[in-house]
mmCIF file of C-alpha atoms in Angstrom:
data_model
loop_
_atom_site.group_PDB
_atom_site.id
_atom_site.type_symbol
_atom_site.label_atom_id
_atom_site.label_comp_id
_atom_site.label_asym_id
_atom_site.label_seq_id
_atom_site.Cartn_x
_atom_site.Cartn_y
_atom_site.Cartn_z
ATOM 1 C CA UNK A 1038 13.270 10.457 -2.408
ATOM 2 C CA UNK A 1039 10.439 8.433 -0.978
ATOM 3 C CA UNK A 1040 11.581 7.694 3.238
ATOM 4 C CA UNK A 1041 10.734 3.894 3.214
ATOM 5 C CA UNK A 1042 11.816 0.929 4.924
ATOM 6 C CA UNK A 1043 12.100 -2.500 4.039
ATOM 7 C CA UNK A 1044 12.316 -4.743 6.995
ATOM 8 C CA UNK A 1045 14.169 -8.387 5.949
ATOM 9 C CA UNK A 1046 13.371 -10.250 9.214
ATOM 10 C CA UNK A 1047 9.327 -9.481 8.764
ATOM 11 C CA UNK A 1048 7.252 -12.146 7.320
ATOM 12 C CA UNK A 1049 5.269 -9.962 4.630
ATOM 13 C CA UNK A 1050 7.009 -10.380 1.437
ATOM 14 C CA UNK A 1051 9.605 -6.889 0.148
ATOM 15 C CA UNK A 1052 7.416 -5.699 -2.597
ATOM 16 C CA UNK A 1053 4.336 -5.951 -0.402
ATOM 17 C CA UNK A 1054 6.044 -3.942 2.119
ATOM 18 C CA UNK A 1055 6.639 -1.413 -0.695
ATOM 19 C CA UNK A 1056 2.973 -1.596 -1.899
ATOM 20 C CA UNK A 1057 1.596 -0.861 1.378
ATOM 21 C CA UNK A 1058 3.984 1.698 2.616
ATOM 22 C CA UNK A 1059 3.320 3.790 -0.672
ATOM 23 C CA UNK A 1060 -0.208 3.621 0.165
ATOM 24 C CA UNK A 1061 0.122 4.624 3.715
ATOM 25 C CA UNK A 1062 2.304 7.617 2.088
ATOM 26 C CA UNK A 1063 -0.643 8.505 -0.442
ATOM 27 C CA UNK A 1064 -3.136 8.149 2.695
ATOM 28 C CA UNK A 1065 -1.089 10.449 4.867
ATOM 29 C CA UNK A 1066 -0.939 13.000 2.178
ATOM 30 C CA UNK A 1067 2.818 12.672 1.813
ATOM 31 C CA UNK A 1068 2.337 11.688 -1.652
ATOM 32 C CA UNK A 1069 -0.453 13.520 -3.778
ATOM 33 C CA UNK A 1070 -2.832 12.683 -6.509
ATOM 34 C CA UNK A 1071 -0.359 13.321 -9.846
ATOM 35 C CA UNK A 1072 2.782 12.694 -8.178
ATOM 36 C CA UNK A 1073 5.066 10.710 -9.991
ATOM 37 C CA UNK A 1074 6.904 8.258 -8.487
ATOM 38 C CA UNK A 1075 10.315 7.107 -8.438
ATOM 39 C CA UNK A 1076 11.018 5.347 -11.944
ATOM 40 C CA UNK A 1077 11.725 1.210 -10.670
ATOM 41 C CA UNK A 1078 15.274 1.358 -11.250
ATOM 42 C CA UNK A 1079 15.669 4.418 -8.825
ATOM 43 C CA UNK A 1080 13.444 3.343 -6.472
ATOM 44 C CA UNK A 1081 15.205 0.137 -6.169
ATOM 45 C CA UNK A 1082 18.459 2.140 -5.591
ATOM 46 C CA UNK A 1083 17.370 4.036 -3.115
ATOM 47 C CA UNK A 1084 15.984 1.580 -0.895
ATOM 48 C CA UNK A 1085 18.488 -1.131 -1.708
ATOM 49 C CA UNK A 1086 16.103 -3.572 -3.608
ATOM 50 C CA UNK A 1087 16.147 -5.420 -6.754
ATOM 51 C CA UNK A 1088 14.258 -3.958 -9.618
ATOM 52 C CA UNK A 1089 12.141 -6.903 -10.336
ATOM 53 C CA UNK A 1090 10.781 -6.484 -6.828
ATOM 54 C CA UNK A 1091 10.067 -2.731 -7.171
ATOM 55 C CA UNK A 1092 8.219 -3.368 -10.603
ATOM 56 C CA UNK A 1093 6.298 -6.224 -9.119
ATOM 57 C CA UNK A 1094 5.152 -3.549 -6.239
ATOM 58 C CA UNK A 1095 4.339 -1.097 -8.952
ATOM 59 C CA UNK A 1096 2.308 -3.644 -10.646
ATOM 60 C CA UNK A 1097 0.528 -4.639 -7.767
ATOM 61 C CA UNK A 1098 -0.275 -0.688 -6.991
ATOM 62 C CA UNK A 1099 -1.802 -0.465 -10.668
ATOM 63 C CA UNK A 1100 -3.895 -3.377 -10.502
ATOM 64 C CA UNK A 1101 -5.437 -1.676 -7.633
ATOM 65 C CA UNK A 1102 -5.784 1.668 -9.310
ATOM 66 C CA UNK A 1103 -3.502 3.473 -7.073
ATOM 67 C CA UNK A 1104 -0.666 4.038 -9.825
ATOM 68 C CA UNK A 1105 -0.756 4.390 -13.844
ATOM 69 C CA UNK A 1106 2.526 3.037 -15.407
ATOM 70 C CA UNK A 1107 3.734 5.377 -18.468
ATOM 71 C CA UNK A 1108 5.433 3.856 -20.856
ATOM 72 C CA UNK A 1109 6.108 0.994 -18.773
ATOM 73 C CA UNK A 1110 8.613 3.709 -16.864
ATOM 74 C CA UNK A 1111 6.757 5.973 -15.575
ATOM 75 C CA UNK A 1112 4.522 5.555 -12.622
ATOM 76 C CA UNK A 1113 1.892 8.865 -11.388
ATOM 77 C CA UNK A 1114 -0.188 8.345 -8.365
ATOM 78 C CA UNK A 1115 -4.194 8.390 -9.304
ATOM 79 C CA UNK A 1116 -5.390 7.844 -6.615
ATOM 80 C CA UNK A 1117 -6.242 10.755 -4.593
ATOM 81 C CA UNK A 1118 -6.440 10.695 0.115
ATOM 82 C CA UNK A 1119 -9.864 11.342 -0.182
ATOM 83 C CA UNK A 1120 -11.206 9.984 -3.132
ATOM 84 C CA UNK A 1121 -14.717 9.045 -4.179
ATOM 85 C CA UNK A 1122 -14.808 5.352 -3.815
ATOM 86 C CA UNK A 1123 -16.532 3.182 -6.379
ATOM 87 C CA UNK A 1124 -18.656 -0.001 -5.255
ATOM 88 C CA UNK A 1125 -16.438 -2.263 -6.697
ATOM 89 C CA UNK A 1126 -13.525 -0.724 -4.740
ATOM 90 C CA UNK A 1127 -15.417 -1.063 -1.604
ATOM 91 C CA UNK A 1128 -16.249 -4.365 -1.878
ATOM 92 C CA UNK A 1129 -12.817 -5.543 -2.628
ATOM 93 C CA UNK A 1130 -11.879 -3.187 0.574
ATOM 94 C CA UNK A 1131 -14.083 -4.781 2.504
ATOM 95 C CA UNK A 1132 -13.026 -8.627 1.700
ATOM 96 C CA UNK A 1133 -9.736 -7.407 2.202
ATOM 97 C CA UNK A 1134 -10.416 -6.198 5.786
ATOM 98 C CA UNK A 1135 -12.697 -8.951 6.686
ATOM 99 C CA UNK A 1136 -9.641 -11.538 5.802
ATOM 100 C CA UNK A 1137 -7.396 -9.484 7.769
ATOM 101 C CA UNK A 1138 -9.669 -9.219 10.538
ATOM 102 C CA UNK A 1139 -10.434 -13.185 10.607
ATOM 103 C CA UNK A 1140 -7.030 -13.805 10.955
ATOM 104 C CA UNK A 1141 -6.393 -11.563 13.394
ATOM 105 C CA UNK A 1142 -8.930 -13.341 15.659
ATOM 106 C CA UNK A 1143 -7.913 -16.852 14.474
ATOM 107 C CA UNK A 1144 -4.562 -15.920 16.074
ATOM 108 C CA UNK A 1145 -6.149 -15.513 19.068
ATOM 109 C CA UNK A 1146 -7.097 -11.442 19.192
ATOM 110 C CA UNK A 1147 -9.962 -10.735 20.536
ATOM 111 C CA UNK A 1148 -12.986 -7.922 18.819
ATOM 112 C CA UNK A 1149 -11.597 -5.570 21.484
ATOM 113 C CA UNK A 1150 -8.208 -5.535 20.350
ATOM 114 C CA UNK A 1151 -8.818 -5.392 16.919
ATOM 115 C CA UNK A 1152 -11.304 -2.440 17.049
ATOM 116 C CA UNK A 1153 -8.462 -1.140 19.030
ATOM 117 C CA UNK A 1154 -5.966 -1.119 16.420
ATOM 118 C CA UNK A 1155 -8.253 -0.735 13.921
ATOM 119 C CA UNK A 1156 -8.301 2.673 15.644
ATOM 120 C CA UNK A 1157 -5.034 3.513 16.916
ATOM 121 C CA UNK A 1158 -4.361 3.443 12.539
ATOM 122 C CA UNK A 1159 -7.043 5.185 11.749
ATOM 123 C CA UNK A 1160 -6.041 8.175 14.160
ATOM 124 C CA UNK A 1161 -2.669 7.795 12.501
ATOM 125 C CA UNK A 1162 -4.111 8.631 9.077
ATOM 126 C CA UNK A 1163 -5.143 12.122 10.706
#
């Protein structure tokens, strides 16, 4: 059983909090290139969500390339920590950080802060 938490007073939607807490697992190593996961009915069940939001998180973890669905049940990891990234990956990664970071500073953090926790993550994944 995957140790995840779904927190119902944050603003970030439940099955984005699944999507990026599955990725922080696979980052952290906790969760390894092959693995399968939890089929979407069990995972729902074991961190008291519906299924539809479980199966939109899986979804959302294939379109990435993080996850390949089986059968529509199934769901291995493919992705791998340390993986060779493609271009097209790191472009999208870097839009996707560059939106974060403008908002960050749009709601009034400044470079120094956001290098800062930029960081602190970073030494997290280690």
């Amino acid at each position: 059983m995957l140790q995840m938490k779904i927190d119902t007073s944050s603003q970030l939607q439940i099955y984005k909090q699944v999507v990026n807490q599955i990725i922080e697992l696979i980052a952290k190593g906790q969760i390894q290139h092959n693995d399968s996961l939890p089929s979407v009915r069990n995972m729902a069940k074991d961190i008291g969500i519906n299924i539809h939001t479980v199966s939109k998180s899986y979804h959302e973890l294939e379109k990435k390339g993080i996850i390949k669905m089986e059968n529509r049940v199934k769901a291995k990891v493919v992705a791998r920590s340390n993986q060779v990234v493609e271009e097209s990956k790191l472009h999208n990664f870097e839009l996707s950080i560059k939106n974060v970071m403008m908002e960050a500073y749009v709601m009034g953090f400044n470079k120094k802060k956001i290098s800062q926790t930029i960081t602190k993550i970073l030494d997290e994944l280690d």
